[in-house]
Amino acid sequence: MSLPALFPTTNGMEPTVTPTLHVKRAYDAPADADGRRILVDRLWPRGLSRDKARLDHWAKDVAPSDALRRWFGHDAEKWAEFGRRYREELRRNPDAVAALRREIGDAAATLVYAAHDEAHNNALVLRDFLLSRTDD
């Protein structure tokens, strides 16, 4: 899943254009089209070796807090509230978000996550947050 978008900066400088920002499960096979592969979970994916993951960066600092992750528990009924709370955590952590934007740069990138649910996971919220021009 990817979207073209203007990738804003947080320092008022010219925004960078990113051609694609993918979201992919850590257990799915890496592909050349993934570009930079960035793990966006606080915990390492269970049973996955570093060689098999083929990650370029681990962005723990932008992952949901342990408390939020435990509260959510991948309960789809809590999805909307999880998204709201996670976006608030991201807004309170502008340095980590800016670092992730720099890590992604202006080329294709993939936000990698371990959750089983492909429709309700932190990488989707993070991708949308990164692609929003206002970070809200």
mmCIF file of N, CA and C in Angstrom:
data_model
loop_
_atom_site.group_PDB
_atom_site.id
_atom_site.type_symbol
_atom_site.label_atom_id
_atom_site.label_comp_id
_atom_site.label_asym_id
_atom_site.label_seq_id
_atom_site.Cartn_x
_atom_site.Cartn_y
_atom_site.Cartn_z
ATOM 1 N N MET A 1 0.849 -1.155 0.000
ATOM 2 C CA MET A 1 0.000 0.000 0.000
ATOM 3 C C MET A 1 0.905 1.232 0.000
ATOM 4 N N SER A 2 0.743 2.151 -0.950
ATOM 5 C CA SER A 2 1.591 3.332 -0.991
ATOM 6 C C SER A 2 0.815 4.511 -1.554
ATOM 7 N N LEU A 3 1.273 5.689 -1.195
ATOM 8 C CA LEU A 3 0.644 6.921 -1.648
ATOM 9 C C LEU A 3 1.712 7.918 -2.045
ATOM 10 N N PRO A 4 1.569 8.596 -3.192
ATOM 11 C CA PRO A 4 2.493 9.678 -3.487
ATOM 12 C C PRO A 4 2.085 10.890 -2.660
ATOM 13 N N ALA A 5 3.037 11.660 -2.216
ATOM 14 C CA ALA A 5 2.670 12.823 -1.415
ATOM 15 C C ALA A 5 3.836 13.768 -1.273
ATOM 16 N N LEU A 6 3.514 14.961 -0.883
ATOM 17 C CA LEU A 6 4.525 15.930 -0.498
ATOM 18 C C LEU A 6 4.921 15.608 0.926
ATOM 19 N N PHE A 7 6.182 15.474 1.187
ATOM 20 C CA PHE A 7 6.679 15.060 2.490
ATOM 21 C C PHE A 7 7.157 16.294 3.214
ATOM 22 N N PRO A 8 6.386 16.824 4.165
ATOM 23 C CA PRO A 8 6.750 18.082 4.805
ATOM 24 C C PRO A 8 7.931 17.942 5.747
ATOM 25 N N THR A 9 8.604 19.054 5.959
ATOM 26 C CA THR A 9 9.653 19.081 6.963
ATOM 27 C C THR A 9 9.111 19.788 8.186
ATOM 28 N N THR A 10 9.791 19.638 9.297
ATOM 29 C CA THR A 10 9.330 20.290 10.521
ATOM 30 C C THR A 10 10.135 21.542 10.830
ATOM 31 N N ASN A 11 11.142 21.849 10.001
ATOM 32 C CA ASN A 11 11.999 22.991 10.294
ATOM 33 C C ASN A 11 11.732 24.184 9.378
ATOM 34 N N GLY A 12 10.664 24.153 8.597
ATOM 35 C CA GLY A 12 10.307 25.271 7.743
ATOM 36 C C GLY A 12 11.056 25.318 6.428
ATOM 37 N N MET A 13 11.943 24.376 6.174
ATOM 38 C CA MET A 13 12.670 24.350 4.915
ATOM 39 C C MET A 13 11.798 23.729 3.838
ATOM 40 N N GLU A 14 12.280 23.736 2.627
ATOM 41 C CA GLU A 14 11.517 23.182 1.514
ATOM 42 C C GLU A 14 11.160 21.715 1.783
ATOM 43 N N PRO A 15 9.933 21.314 1.501
ATOM 44 C CA PRO A 15 9.568 19.912 1.691
ATOM 45 C C PRO A 15 10.255 19.028 0.654
ATOM 46 N N THR A 16 10.380 17.779 1.010
ATOM 47 C CA THR A 16 10.972 16.789 0.131
ATOM 48 C C THR A 16 9.851 15.953 -0.468
ATOM 49 N N VAL A 17 9.984 15.566 -1.719
ATOM 50 C CA VAL A 17 8.978 14.724 -2.354
ATOM 51 C C VAL A 17 9.405 13.277 -2.198
ATOM 52 N N THR A 18 8.521 12.434 -1.738
ATOM 53 C CA THR A 18 8.799 11.011 -1.663
ATOM 54 C C THR A 18 7.897 10.303 -2.664
ATOM 55 N N PRO A 19 8.455 9.493 -3.531
ATOM 56 C CA PRO A 19 7.630 8.840 -4.542
ATOM 57 C C PRO A 19 6.662 7.816 -3.961
ATOM 58 N N THR A 20 7.088 7.051 -2.980
ATOM 59 C CA THR A 20 6.203 6.057 -2.384
ATOM 60 C C THR A 20 6.596 5.804 -0.940
ATOM 61 N N LEU A 21 5.594 5.562 -0.141
ATOM 62 C CA LEU A 21 5.809 5.172 1.248
ATOM 63 C C LEU A 21 4.939 3.947 1.480
ATOM 64 N N HIS A 22 5.574 2.783 1.484
ATOM 65 C CA HIS A 22 4.870 1.512 1.628
ATOM 66 C C HIS A 22 4.709 1.141 3.100
ATOM 67 N N VAL A 23 3.807 0.208 3.353
ATOM 68 C CA VAL A 23 3.615 -0.401 4.663
ATOM 69 C C VAL A 23 3.611 -1.903 4.427
ATOM 70 N N LYS A 24 4.385 -2.643 5.247
ATOM 71 C CA LYS A 24 4.524 -4.078 4.989
ATOM 72 C C LYS A 24 4.819 -4.826 6.283
ATOM 73 N N ARG A 25 4.265 -6.032 6.399
ATOM 74 C CA ARG A 25 4.551 -6.876 7.559
ATOM 75 C C ARG A 25 6.003 -7.335 7.536
ATOM 76 N N ALA A 26 6.596 -7.416 8.698
ATOM 77 C CA ALA A 26 7.986 -7.842 8.819
ATOM 78 C C ALA A 26 8.183 -9.270 8.310
ATOM 79 N N TYR A 27 7.136 -10.075 8.372
ATOM 80 C CA TYR A 27 7.236 -11.484 7.982
ATOM 81 C C TYR A 27 7.030 -11.703 6.490
ATOM 82 N N ASP A 28 6.648 -10.662 5.755
ATOM 83 C CA ASP A 28 6.540 -10.749 4.302
ATOM 84 C C ASP A 28 7.932 -10.591 3.700
ATOM 85 N N ALA A 29 8.177 -11.280 2.612
ATOM 86 C CA ALA A 29 9.504 -11.260 1.997
ATOM 87 C C ALA A 29 9.883 -9.849 1.540
ATOM 88 N N PRO A 30 11.108 -9.437 1.832
ATOM 89 C CA PRO A 30 11.582 -8.142 1.326
ATOM 90 C C PRO A 30 11.605 -8.147 -0.203
ATOM 91 N N ALA A 31 11.417 -6.975 -0.792
ATOM 92 C CA ALA A 31 11.440 -6.834 -2.249
ATOM 93 C C ALA A 31 12.256 -5.601 -2.609
ATOM 94 N N ASP A 32 12.821 -5.596 -3.787
ATOM 95 C CA ASP A 32 13.605 -4.443 -4.229
ATOM 96 C C ASP A 32 12.769 -3.175 -4.225
ATOM 97 N N ALA A 33 11.479 -3.285 -4.537
ATOM 98 C CA ALA A 33 10.592 -2.122 -4.592
ATOM 99 C C ALA A 33 10.340 -1.513 -3.213
ATOM 100 N N ASP A 34 10.707 -2.214 -2.145
ATOM 101 C CA ASP A 34 10.507 -1.690 -0.789
ATOM 102 C C ASP A 34 11.319 -0.422 -0.538
ATOM 103 N N GLY A 35 12.417 -0.266 -1.210
ATOM 104 C CA GLY A 35 13.304 0.854 -0.903
ATOM 105 C C GLY A 35 13.902 0.657 0.479
ATOM 106 N N ARG A 36 14.079 1.743 1.218
ATOM 107 C CA ARG A 36 14.603 1.639 2.585
ATOM 108 C C ARG A 36 13.564 0.971 3.470
ATOM 109 N N ARG A 37 13.956 -0.070 4.161
ATOM 110 C CA ARG A 37 13.048 -0.809 5.040
ATOM 111 C C ARG A 37 13.289 -0.359 6.474
ATOM 112 N N ILE A 38 12.238 0.196 7.097
ATOM 113 C CA ILE A 38 12.361 0.799 8.425
ATOM 114 C C ILE A 38 11.369 0.145 9.377
ATOM 115 N N LEU A 39 11.883 -0.540 10.388
ATOM 116 C CA LEU A 39 11.029 -1.149 11.403
ATOM 117 C C LEU A 39 10.482 -0.049 12.300
ATOM 118 N N VAL A 40 9.158 -0.019 12.477
ATOM 119 C CA VAL A 40 8.515 1.040 13.258
ATOM 120 C C VAL A 40 7.793 0.486 14.491
ATOM 121 N N ASP A 41 8.262 -0.643 14.995
ATOM 122 C CA ASP A 41 7.750 -1.245 16.227
ATOM 123 C C ASP A 41 8.769 -1.047 17.345
ATOM 124 N N ARG A 42 8.285 -0.994 18.563
ATOM 125 C CA ARG A 42 9.180 -0.856 19.723
ATOM 126 C C ARG A 42 9.885 -2.179 20.024
ATOM 127 N N LEU A 43 9.230 -3.297 19.722
ATOM 128 C CA LEU A 43 9.785 -4.625 19.982
ATOM 129 C C LEU A 43 10.214 -5.275 18.672
ATOM 130 N N TRP A 44 11.281 -6.063 18.728
ATOM 131 C CA TRP A 44 11.740 -6.793 17.539
ATOM 132 C C TRP A 44 10.708 -7.881 17.208
ATOM 133 N N PRO A 45 10.390 -8.096 15.924
ATOM 134 C CA PRO A 45 9.419 -9.132 15.534
ATOM 135 C C PRO A 45 9.862 -10.525 15.997
ATOM 136 N N ARG A 46 8.987 -11.185 16.687
ATOM 137 C CA ARG A 46 9.276 -12.497 17.269
ATOM 138 C C ARG A 46 9.657 -13.506 16.186
ATOM 139 N N GLY A 47 10.776 -14.195 16.408
ATOM 140 C CA GLY A 47 11.200 -15.281 15.525
ATOM 141 C C GLY A 47 11.801 -14.839 14.204
ATOM 142 N N LEU A 48 12.053 -13.569 14.014
ATOM 143 C CA LEU A 48 12.583 -13.064 12.745
ATOM 144 C C LEU A 48 14.051 -12.683 12.926
ATOM 145 N N SER A 49 14.912 -13.273 12.110
ATOM 146 C CA SER A 49 16.337 -12.949 12.199
ATOM 147 C C SER A 49 16.604 -11.605 11.525
ATOM 148 N N ARG A 50 17.676 -10.982 11.925
ATOM 149 C CA ARG A 50 18.065 -9.701 11.315
ATOM 150 C C ARG A 50 18.378 -9.873 9.839
ATOM 151 N N ASP A 51 18.997 -10.994 9.474
ATOM 152 C CA ASP A 51 19.312 -11.242 8.063
ATOM 153 C C ASP A 51 18.049 -11.362 7.226
ATOM 154 N N LYS A 52 17.073 -12.099 7.741
ATOM 155 C CA LYS A 52 15.836 -12.301 6.994
ATOM 156 C C LYS A 52 15.008 -11.011 6.911
ATOM 157 N N ALA A 53 15.078 -10.180 7.932
ATOM 158 C CA ALA A 53 14.294 -8.937 7.952
ATOM 159 C C ALA A 53 14.816 -7.919 6.941
ATOM 160 N N ARG A 54 16.117 -7.931 6.696
ATOM 161 C CA ARG A 54 16.759 -6.981 5.764
ATOM 162 C C ARG A 54 16.316 -5.536 6.026
ATOM 163 N N LEU A 55 16.481 -5.096 7.248
ATOM 164 C CA LEU A 55 16.087 -3.743 7.627
ATOM 165 C C LEU A 55 17.259 -2.777 7.482
ATOM 166 N N ASP A 56 16.931 -1.548 7.104
ATOM 167 C CA ASP A 56 17.930 -0.492 7.002
ATOM 168 C C ASP A 56 17.987 0.353 8.257
ATOM 169 N N HIS A 57 16.892 0.361 9.020
ATOM 170 C CA HIS A 57 16.830 1.223 10.204
ATOM 171 C C HIS A 57 15.728 0.703 11.130
ATOM 172 N N TRP A 58 15.908 0.911 12.429
ATOM 173 C CA TRP A 58 14.886 0.559 13.420
ATOM 174 C C TRP A 58 14.507 1.842 14.138
ATOM 175 N N ALA A 59 13.306 2.350 13.884
ATOM 176 C CA ALA A 59 12.839 3.624 14.426
ATOM 177 C C ALA A 59 11.968 3.384 15.660
ATOM 178 N N LYS A 60 12.566 2.892 16.731
ATOM 179 C CA LYS A 60 11.841 2.604 17.973
ATOM 180 C C LYS A 60 11.183 3.851 18.549
ATOM 181 N N ASP A 61 11.832 4.997 18.364
ATOM 182 C CA ASP A 61 11.361 6.226 19.005
ATOM 183 C C ASP A 61 10.030 6.741 18.465
ATOM 184 N N VAL A 62 9.609 6.258 17.297
ATOM 185 C CA VAL A 62 8.304 6.690 16.764
ATOM 186 C C VAL A 62 7.230 5.628 16.964
ATOM 187 N N ALA A 63 7.593 4.516 17.563
ATOM 188 C CA ALA A 63 6.616 3.462 17.826
ATOM 189 C C ALA A 63 5.676 3.900 18.952
ATOM 190 N N PRO A 64 4.478 3.329 19.000
ATOM 191 C CA PRO A 64 3.578 3.649 20.122
ATOM 192 C C PRO A 64 4.230 3.289 21.454
ATOM 193 N N SER A 65 3.906 4.063 22.477
ATOM 194 C CA SER A 65 4.432 3.774 23.809
ATOM 195 C C SER A 65 3.992 2.379 24.252
ATOM 196 N N ASP A 66 4.726 1.818 25.205
ATOM 197 C CA ASP A 66 4.350 0.503 25.734
ATOM 198 C C ASP A 66 2.935 0.537 26.311
ATOM 199 N N ALA A 67 2.623 1.626 27.017
ATOM 200 C CA ALA A 67 1.288 1.732 27.624
ATOM 201 C C ALA A 67 0.201 1.760 26.551
ATOM 202 N N LEU A 68 0.401 2.510 25.486
ATOM 203 C CA LEU A 68 -0.601 2.577 24.416
ATOM 204 C C LEU A 68 -0.707 1.239 23.695
ATOM 205 N N ARG A 69 0.424 0.626 23.442
ATOM 206 C CA ARG A 69 0.429 -0.671 22.756
ATOM 207 C C ARG A 69 -0.326 -1.715 23.567
ATOM 208 N N ARG A 70 -0.085 -1.756 24.880
ATOM 209 C CA ARG A 70 -0.794 -2.714 25.738
ATOM 210 C C ARG A 70 -2.284 -2.402 25.803
ATOM 211 N N TRP A 71 -2.636 -1.120 25.919
ATOM 212 C CA TRP A 71 -4.049 -0.734 25.969
ATOM 213 C C TRP A 71 -4.771 -1.168 24.693
ATOM 214 N N PHE A 72 -4.171 -0.922 23.541
ATOM 215 C CA PHE A 72 -4.798 -1.254 22.255
ATOM 216 C C PHE A 72 -4.969 -2.769 22.119
ATOM 217 N N GLY A 73 -3.932 -3.532 22.371
ATOM 218 C CA GLY A 73 -4.013 -4.983 22.293
ATOM 219 C C GLY A 73 -4.528 -5.500 20.962
ATOM 220 N N HIS A 74 -4.388 -4.730 19.904
ATOM 221 C CA HIS A 74 -4.845 -5.087 18.558
ATOM 222 C C HIS A 74 -6.339 -5.387 18.523
ATOM 223 N N ASP A 75 -7.086 -4.681 19.353
ATOM 224 C CA ASP A 75 -8.544 -4.788 19.397
ATOM 225 C C ASP A 75 -9.125 -3.804 18.385
ATOM 226 N N ALA A 76 -9.695 -4.320 17.306
ATOM 227 C CA ALA A 76 -10.209 -3.467 16.220
ATOM 228 C C ALA A 76 -11.260 -2.469 16.714
ATOM 229 N N GLU A 77 -11.963 -2.794 17.785
ATOM 230 C CA GLU A 77 -12.965 -1.862 18.318
ATOM 231 C C GLU A 77 -12.324 -0.616 18.917
ATOM 232 N N LYS A 78 -11.039 -0.700 19.264
ATOM 233 C CA LYS A 78 -10.312 0.440 19.826
ATOM 234 C C LYS A 78 -9.512 1.203 18.762
ATOM 235 N N TRP A 79 -9.663 0.810 17.492
ATOM 236 C CA TRP A 79 -8.822 1.343 16.420
ATOM 237 C C TRP A 79 -8.863 2.871 16.316
ATOM 238 N N ALA A 80 -10.040 3.454 16.279
ATOM 239 C CA ALA A 80 -10.151 4.907 16.112
ATOM 240 C C ALA A 80 -9.479 5.637 17.272
ATOM 241 N N GLU A 81 -9.710 5.182 18.482
ATOM 242 C CA GLU A 81 -9.110 5.825 19.643
ATOM 243 C C GLU A 81 -7.603 5.586 19.679
ATOM 244 N N PHE A 82 -7.168 4.396 19.273
ATOM 245 C CA PHE A 82 -5.735 4.131 19.187
ATOM 246 C C PHE A 82 -5.082 5.128 18.233
ATOM 247 N N GLY A 83 -5.682 5.325 17.063
ATOM 248 C CA GLY A 83 -5.130 6.260 16.085
ATOM 249 C C GLY A 83 -5.026 7.663 16.650
ATOM 250 N N ARG A 84 -6.071 8.097 17.351
ATOM 251 C CA ARG A 84 -6.066 9.435 17.941
ATOM 252 C C ARG A 84 -4.947 9.562 18.973
ATOM 253 N N ARG A 85 -4.819 8.570 19.851
ATOM 254 C CA ARG A 85 -3.800 8.616 20.912
ATOM 255 C C ARG A 85 -2.385 8.516 20.332
ATOM 256 N N TYR A 86 -2.217 7.681 19.320
ATOM 257 C CA TYR A 86 -0.890 7.517 18.719
ATOM 258 C C TYR A 86 -0.472 8.800 17.992
ATOM 259 N N ARG A 87 -1.391 9.415 17.264
ATOM 260 C CA ARG A 87 -1.064 10.685 16.599
ATOM 261 C C ARG A 87 -0.664 11.742 17.635
ATOM 262 N N GLU A 88 -1.314 11.739 18.792
ATOM 263 C CA GLU A 88 -0.953 12.676 19.854
ATOM 264 C C GLU A 88 0.461 12.387 20.359
ATOM 265 N N GLU A 89 0.802 11.119 20.529
ATOM 266 C CA GLU A 89 2.168 10.773 20.932
ATOM 267 C C GLU A 89 3.176 11.268 19.887
ATOM 268 N N LEU A 90 2.849 11.094 18.617
ATOM 269 C CA LEU A 90 3.751 11.541 17.559
ATOM 270 C C LEU A 90 3.916 13.058 17.571
ATOM 271 N N ARG A 91 2.830 13.788 17.792
ATOM 272 C CA ARG A 91 2.910 15.254 17.861
ATOM 273 C C ARG A 91 3.789 15.710 19.026
ATOM 274 N N ARG A 92 3.786 14.935 20.112
ATOM 275 C CA ARG A 92 4.608 15.275 21.272
ATOM 276 C C ARG A 92 6.067 14.830 21.105
ATOM 277 N N ASN A 93 6.392 14.228 19.974
ATOM 278 C CA ASN A 93 7.729 13.699 19.730
ATOM 279 C C ASN A 93 8.263 14.185 18.370
ATOM 280 N N PRO A 94 8.302 15.508 18.146
ATOM 281 C CA PRO A 94 8.670 16.024 16.824
ATOM 282 C C PRO A 94 10.098 15.695 16.408
ATOM 283 N N ASP A 95 11.015 15.569 17.355
ATOM 284 C CA ASP A 95 12.400 15.255 16.986
ATOM 285 C C ASP A 95 12.506 13.859 16.377
ATOM 286 N N ALA A 96 11.812 12.897 16.962
ATOM 287 C CA ALA A 96 11.847 11.529 16.425
ATOM 288 C C ALA A 96 11.156 11.455 15.074
ATOM 289 N N VAL A 97 10.059 12.189 14.912
ATOM 290 C CA VAL A 97 9.355 12.208 13.618
ATOM 291 C C VAL A 97 10.262 12.835 12.563
ATOM 292 N N ALA A 98 10.919 13.927 12.902
ATOM 293 C CA ALA A 98 11.832 14.581 11.958
ATOM 294 C C ALA A 98 12.995 13.655 11.593
ATOM 295 N N ALA A 99 13.508 12.914 12.578
ATOM 296 C CA ALA A 99 14.594 11.970 12.308
ATOM 297 C C ALA A 99 14.129 10.871 11.353
ATOM 298 N N LEU A 100 12.912 10.401 11.532
ATOM 299 C CA LEU A 100 12.376 9.383 10.636
ATOM 300 C C LEU A 100 12.220 9.947 9.226
ATOM 301 N N ARG A 101 11.735 11.162 9.118
ATOM 302 C CA ARG A 101 11.600 11.786 7.795
ATOM 303 C C ARG A 101 12.964 11.891 7.109
ATOM 304 N N ARG A 102 13.979 12.266 7.862
ATOM 305 C CA ARG A 102 15.334 12.333 7.282
ATOM 306 C C ARG A 102 15.807 10.947 6.862
ATOM 307 N N GLU A 103 15.513 9.949 7.673
ATOM 308 C CA GLU A 103 15.908 8.571 7.359
ATOM 309 C C GLU A 103 15.241 8.102 6.064
ATOM 310 N N ILE A 104 13.992 8.456 5.877
ATOM 311 C CA ILE A 104 13.265 8.073 4.660
ATOM 312 C C ILE A 104 13.824 8.821 3.456
ATOM 313 N N GLY A 105 14.076 10.112 3.627
ATOM 314 C CA GLY A 105 14.632 10.897 2.530
ATOM 315 C C GLY A 105 13.643 11.075 1.397
ATOM 316 N N ASP A 106 14.153 11.089 0.174
ATOM 317 C CA ASP A 106 13.299 11.365 -0.980
ATOM 318 C C ASP A 106 13.166 10.163 -1.913
ATOM 319 N N ALA A 107 13.411 8.980 -1.393
ATOM 320 C CA ALA A 107 13.294 7.760 -2.198
ATOM 321 C C ALA A 107 12.197 6.867 -1.613
ATOM 322 N N ALA A 108 11.914 5.795 -2.304
ATOM 323 C CA ALA A 108 10.910 4.845 -1.811
ATOM 324 C C ALA A 108 11.350 4.278 -0.464
ATOM 325 N N ALA A 109 10.377 4.047 0.400
ATOM 326 C CA ALA A 109 10.653 3.476 1.713
ATOM 327 C C ALA A 109 9.469 2.624 2.140
ATOM 328 N N THR A 110 9.732 1.701 3.043
ATOM 329 C CA THR A 110 8.691 0.826 3.576
ATOM 330 C C THR A 110 8.739 0.861 5.093
ATOM 331 N N LEU A 111 7.588 1.173 5.696
ATOM 332 C CA LEU A 111 7.441 1.101 7.147
ATOM 333 C C LEU A 111 7.085 -0.343 7.471
ATOM 334 N N VAL A 112 7.928 -1.000 8.221
ATOM 335 C CA VAL A 112 7.786 -2.426 8.509
ATOM 336 C C VAL A 112 7.242 -2.601 9.926
ATOM 337 N N TYR A 113 6.251 -3.495 10.065
ATOM 338 C CA TYR A 113 5.605 -3.746 11.356
ATOM 339 C C TYR A 113 5.392 -5.249 11.514
ATOM 340 N N ALA A 114 5.146 -5.702 12.740
ATOM 341 C CA ALA A 114 5.013 -7.135 13.005
ATOM 342 C C ALA A 114 3.580 -7.596 13.233
ATOM 343 N N ALA A 115 2.648 -6.708 13.469
ATOM 344 C CA ALA A 115 1.271 -7.100 13.810
ATOM 345 C C ALA A 115 0.667 -8.014 12.742
ATOM 346 N N HIS A 116 -0.227 -8.889 13.173
ATOM 347 C CA HIS A 116 -0.919 -9.778 12.240
ATOM 348 C C HIS A 116 -1.990 -9.045 11.434
ATOM 349 N N ASP A 117 -2.614 -8.076 12.050
ATOM 350 C CA ASP A 117 -3.732 -7.357 11.437
ATOM 351 C C ASP A 117 -3.213 -6.297 10.464
ATOM 352 N N GLU A 118 -3.425 -6.525 9.181
ATOM 353 C CA GLU A 118 -2.933 -5.605 8.160
ATOM 354 C C GLU A 118 -3.787 -4.350 8.030
ATOM 355 N N ALA A 119 -4.961 -4.338 8.647
ATOM 356 C CA ALA A 119 -5.860 -3.182 8.548
ATOM 357 C C ALA A 119 -5.840 -2.308 9.793
ATOM 358 N N HIS A 120 -5.282 -2.813 10.898
ATOM 359 C CA HIS A 120 -5.284 -2.084 12.170
ATOM 360 C C HIS A 120 -3.915 -2.217 12.826
ATOM 361 N N ASN A 121 -2.968 -1.381 12.416
ATOM 362 C CA ASN A 121 -1.630 -1.442 13.000
ATOM 363 C C ASN A 121 -0.995 -0.058 13.010
ATOM 364 N N ASN A 122 0.011 0.108 13.842
ATOM 365 C CA ASN A 122 0.636 1.414 14.020
ATOM 366 C C ASN A 122 1.284 1.959 12.757
ATOM 367 N N ALA A 123 1.784 1.096 11.888
ATOM 368 C CA ALA A 123 2.448 1.575 10.668
ATOM 369 C C ALA A 123 1.481 2.344 9.774
ATOM 370 N N LEU A 124 0.220 1.940 9.729
ATOM 371 C CA LEU A 124 -0.772 2.665 8.926
ATOM 372 C C LEU A 124 -1.006 4.067 9.469
ATOM 373 N N VAL A 125 -1.130 4.172 10.790
ATOM 374 C CA VAL A 125 -1.332 5.486 11.413
ATOM 375 C C VAL A 125 -0.093 6.345 11.180
ATOM 376 N N LEU A 126 1.072 5.763 11.356
ATOM 377 C CA LEU A 126 2.320 6.501 11.168
ATOM 378 C C LEU A 126 2.461 6.972 9.723
ATOM 379 N N ARG A 127 2.195 6.103 8.770
ATOM 380 C CA ARG A 127 2.284 6.501 7.360
ATOM 381 C C ARG A 127 1.377 7.697 7.076
ATOM 382 N N ASP A 128 0.130 7.609 7.521
ATOM 383 C CA ASP A 128 -0.802 8.708 7.278
ATOM 384 C C ASP A 128 -0.338 9.990 7.969
ATOM 385 N N PHE A 129 0.198 9.851 9.162
ATOM 386 C CA PHE A 129 0.724 11.007 9.891
ATOM 387 C C PHE A 129 1.887 11.643 9.119
ATOM 388 N N LEU A 130 2.811 10.824 8.640
ATOM 389 C CA LEU A 130 3.948 11.339 7.890
ATOM 390 C C LEU A 130 3.533 12.022 6.592
ATOM 391 N N LEU A 131 2.503 11.493 5.956
ATOM 392 C CA LEU A 131 2.062 12.043 4.685
ATOM 393 C C LEU A 131 1.166 13.280 4.851
ATOM 394 N N SER A 132 0.667 13.490 6.056
ATOM 395 C CA SER A 132 -0.173 14.672 6.267
ATOM 396 C C SER A 132 0.717 15.902 6.281
ATOM 397 N N ARG A 133 0.241 16.955 5.717
ATOM 398 C CA ARG A 133 1.039 18.195 5.655
ATOM 399 C C ARG A 133 1.042 18.914 6.992
ATOM 400 N N THR A 134 0.069 18.659 7.841
ATOM 401 C CA THR A 134 -0.046 19.412 9.078
ATOM 402 C C THR A 134 0.283 18.588 10.308
ATOM 403 N N ASP A 135 0.602 17.316 10.143
ATOM 404 C CA ASP A 135 0.878 16.429 11.276
ATOM 405 C C ASP A 135 -0.270 16.365 12.255
ATOM 406 N N ASP A 136 -1.482 16.328 11.697
ATOM 407 C CA ASP A 136 -2.615 16.130 12.587
ATOM 408 C C ASP A 136 -3.498 15.068 12.019
#
